[in-house]
């Protein structure tokens, strides 16, 4: 398990250069307007969305897990705690197919617990969703679904 930090950045190349040097890591995945680092120490999935006009620097936070059961356990725990959740199975987002559960903290910051099932060549599942919501826009929607950018 590792913590995920998804940031909106103005200059993707400059951010990749900075974070690569800061963590001594190579980019794990690079696509137009998107990059991520899978950092071993400290265990961190750093996701960068290129956006010149995103209202906030933090796009969303998450916890990447490595077994589907962990997503189910997180879902059960969040629901038992009385938190409102949104579950997505095999959602294509951030150039990957993922199983995930979302919860929103009191000030509106979105959190996801997710497992990557497999890589995808598209940011979203269908080209229409991708055309409507380019990764560069950066802000998560209330639904957190495939039409939003709060995904990884």
Short mmCIF file of C-alpha atoms in Angstrom, two decimals:
data_model
loop_
_atom_site.label_atom_id
_atom_site.label_comp_id
_atom_site.label_asym_id
_atom_site.label_seq_id
_atom_site.Cartn_x
_atom_site.Cartn_y
_atom_site.Cartn_z
CA UNK A 1 0.00 0.00 0.00
CA UNK A 2 1.22 3.53 -0.68
CA UNK A 3 -0.18 7.02 -0.35
CA UNK A 4 -1.13 8.85 -3.55
CA UNK A 5 -0.78 12.59 -4.07
CA UNK A 6 -2.31 13.95 -7.30
CA UNK A 7 -1.20 17.50 -8.14
CA UNK A 8 -2.20 20.00 -10.79
CA UNK A 9 0.94 21.55 -12.32
CA UNK A 10 1.38 24.37 -14.84
CA UNK A 11 4.46 22.95 -16.59
CA UNK A 12 4.55 19.15 -16.73
CA UNK A 13 8.15 18.94 -17.98
CA UNK A 14 9.42 21.23 -15.21
CA UNK A 15 7.44 19.28 -12.58
CA UNK A 16 8.78 15.95 -13.86
CA UNK A 17 12.32 17.31 -13.70
CA UNK A 18 11.84 18.68 -10.17
CA UNK A 19 10.09 15.64 -8.66
CA UNK A 20 12.46 13.22 -10.41
CA UNK A 21 15.38 14.98 -8.76
CA UNK A 22 13.58 15.41 -5.43
CA UNK A 23 12.75 11.71 -5.07
CA UNK A 24 15.61 10.29 -7.17
CA UNK A 25 13.03 8.51 -9.32
CA UNK A 26 12.20 8.01 -12.98
CA UNK A 27 8.74 8.65 -14.41
CA UNK A 28 6.64 5.47 -14.24
CA UNK A 29 4.02 6.57 -16.81
CA UNK A 30 4.04 9.58 -19.17
CA UNK A 31 1.17 10.58 -21.44
CA UNK A 32 -0.01 13.93 -22.88
CA UNK A 33 -0.82 16.21 -19.93
CA UNK A 34 -0.21 13.40 -17.42
CA UNK A 35 2.64 11.69 -15.59
CA UNK A 36 3.09 9.57 -12.52
CA UNK A 37 5.95 8.36 -10.36
CA UNK A 38 5.83 5.07 -8.42
CA UNK A 39 8.24 6.01 -5.63
CA UNK A 40 9.57 3.22 -3.42
CA UNK A 41 10.89 5.30 -0.53
CA UNK A 42 8.86 6.86 0.90
CA UNK A 43 6.10 4.71 -0.61
CA UNK A 44 4.28 7.30 -2.74
CA UNK A 45 2.35 7.39 -6.01
CA UNK A 46 2.88 10.97 -7.23
CA UNK A 47 0.48 11.91 -10.04
CA UNK A 48 0.84 15.11 -12.08
CA UNK A 49 -1.94 16.67 -14.18
CA UNK A 50 -0.79 19.50 -16.46
CA UNK A 51 -3.19 22.42 -16.02
CA UNK A 52 -2.60 26.12 -16.49
CA UNK A 53 -5.94 27.09 -14.99
CA UNK A 54 -6.79 24.58 -12.23
CA UNK A 55 -8.21 26.41 -9.21
CA UNK A 56 -6.28 24.24 -6.72
CA UNK A 57 -2.86 22.59 -6.65
CA UNK A 58 -4.14 19.41 -5.01
CA UNK A 59 -6.32 17.46 -7.43
CA UNK A 60 -7.14 14.64 -5.00
CA UNK A 61 -5.53 12.20 -2.58
CA UNK A 62 -5.60 8.45 -2.54
CA UNK A 63 -4.28 5.16 -1.32
CA UNK A 64 -3.06 2.71 -3.93
CA UNK A 65 -3.48 -0.92 -2.89
CA UNK A 66 -2.26 -4.02 -4.65
CA UNK A 67 -5.17 -6.45 -4.15
CA UNK A 68 -8.85 -6.09 -5.06
CA UNK A 69 -9.81 -7.36 -1.59
CA UNK A 70 -8.20 -4.25 -0.10
CA UNK A 71 -10.56 -2.02 -2.09
CA UNK A 72 -13.51 -4.05 -0.80
CA UNK A 73 -12.20 -3.88 2.78
CA UNK A 74 -11.77 -0.11 2.51
CA UNK A 75 -15.30 0.21 1.13
CA UNK A 76 -16.74 -1.82 4.02
CA UNK A 77 -14.74 0.16 6.60
CA UNK A 78 -15.74 3.55 5.17
CA UNK A 79 -19.42 2.59 4.99
CA UNK A 80 -19.35 1.13 8.53
CA UNK A 81 -17.90 4.45 9.72
CA UNK A 82 -20.91 6.23 8.22
CA UNK A 83 -19.05 7.87 5.34
CA UNK A 84 -20.74 8.37 1.99
CA UNK A 85 -18.90 6.39 -0.67
CA UNK A 86 -18.91 5.99 -4.43
CA UNK A 87 -17.65 2.67 -5.83
CA UNK A 88 -16.26 2.28 -9.36
CA UNK A 89 -15.40 -1.15 -10.77
CA UNK A 90 -13.09 -1.39 -13.77
CA UNK A 91 -13.25 2.36 -14.37
CA UNK A 92 -10.85 3.63 -17.02
CA UNK A 93 -9.16 6.78 -15.83
CA UNK A 94 -5.64 8.21 -15.83
CA UNK A 95 -4.52 5.77 -18.51
CA UNK A 96 -5.43 2.74 -16.37
CA UNK A 97 -8.39 0.47 -15.63
CA UNK A 98 -9.03 0.60 -11.87
CA UNK A 99 -11.28 -0.67 -9.11
CA UNK A 100 -11.87 2.05 -6.51
CA UNK A 101 -13.95 3.62 -3.81
CA UNK A 102 -14.24 7.38 -3.24
CA UNK A 103 -15.00 9.38 -0.08
CA UNK A 104 -15.03 13.16 0.38
CA UNK A 105 -13.66 14.85 3.50
CA UNK A 106 -15.58 17.70 5.21
CA UNK A 107 -13.86 20.48 3.23
CA UNK A 108 -14.52 18.78 -0.11
CA UNK A 109 -11.16 17.10 -0.79
CA UNK A 110 -11.69 13.78 -2.57
CA UNK A 111 -9.93 10.59 -1.46
CA UNK A 112 -9.79 7.31 -3.36
CA UNK A 113 -8.73 3.80 -2.39
CA UNK A 114 -7.85 2.05 -5.65
CA UNK A 115 -6.13 -0.85 -7.38
CA UNK A 116 -4.84 -0.64 -10.93
CA UNK A 117 -6.17 -3.61 -12.90
CA UNK A 118 -4.26 -2.89 -16.12
CA UNK A 119 -2.86 -0.03 -18.18
CA UNK A 120 -4.98 1.76 -20.79
CA UNK A 121 -4.02 3.77 -23.85
CA UNK A 122 -6.78 6.32 -23.12
CA UNK A 123 -7.29 8.71 -20.21
CA UNK A 124 -10.99 7.76 -19.97
CA UNK A 125 -12.93 4.70 -21.18
CA UNK A 126 -14.41 6.43 -24.22
CA UNK A 127 -13.13 9.16 -26.46
CA UNK A 128 -16.24 11.31 -25.86
CA UNK A 129 -15.52 11.54 -22.13
CA UNK A 130 -11.88 12.26 -22.90
CA UNK A 131 -12.78 15.04 -25.33
CA UNK A 132 -15.17 16.61 -22.81
CA UNK A 133 -12.69 16.51 -19.92
CA UNK A 134 -9.05 16.80 -20.88
CA UNK A 135 -6.57 15.89 -18.11
CA UNK A 136 -5.37 19.48 -18.13
CA UNK A 137 -8.57 20.73 -16.51
CA UNK A 138 -7.64 19.07 -13.23
CA UNK A 139 -10.58 19.59 -10.87
CA UNK A 140 -12.47 16.60 -9.53
CA UNK A 141 -16.21 16.59 -9.96
CA UNK A 142 -18.65 15.84 -7.17
CA UNK A 143 -19.41 12.43 -8.64
CA UNK A 144 -15.77 11.40 -8.98
CA UNK A 145 -16.86 9.27 -11.92
CA UNK A 146 -15.37 8.74 -15.34
CA UNK A 147 -16.40 12.21 -16.46
CA UNK A 148 -14.42 13.87 -13.67
CA UNK A 149 -10.72 14.40 -13.35
CA UNK A 150 -10.42 13.25 -9.77
CA UNK A 151 -9.05 9.90 -10.81
CA UNK A 152 -5.83 7.95 -10.88
#
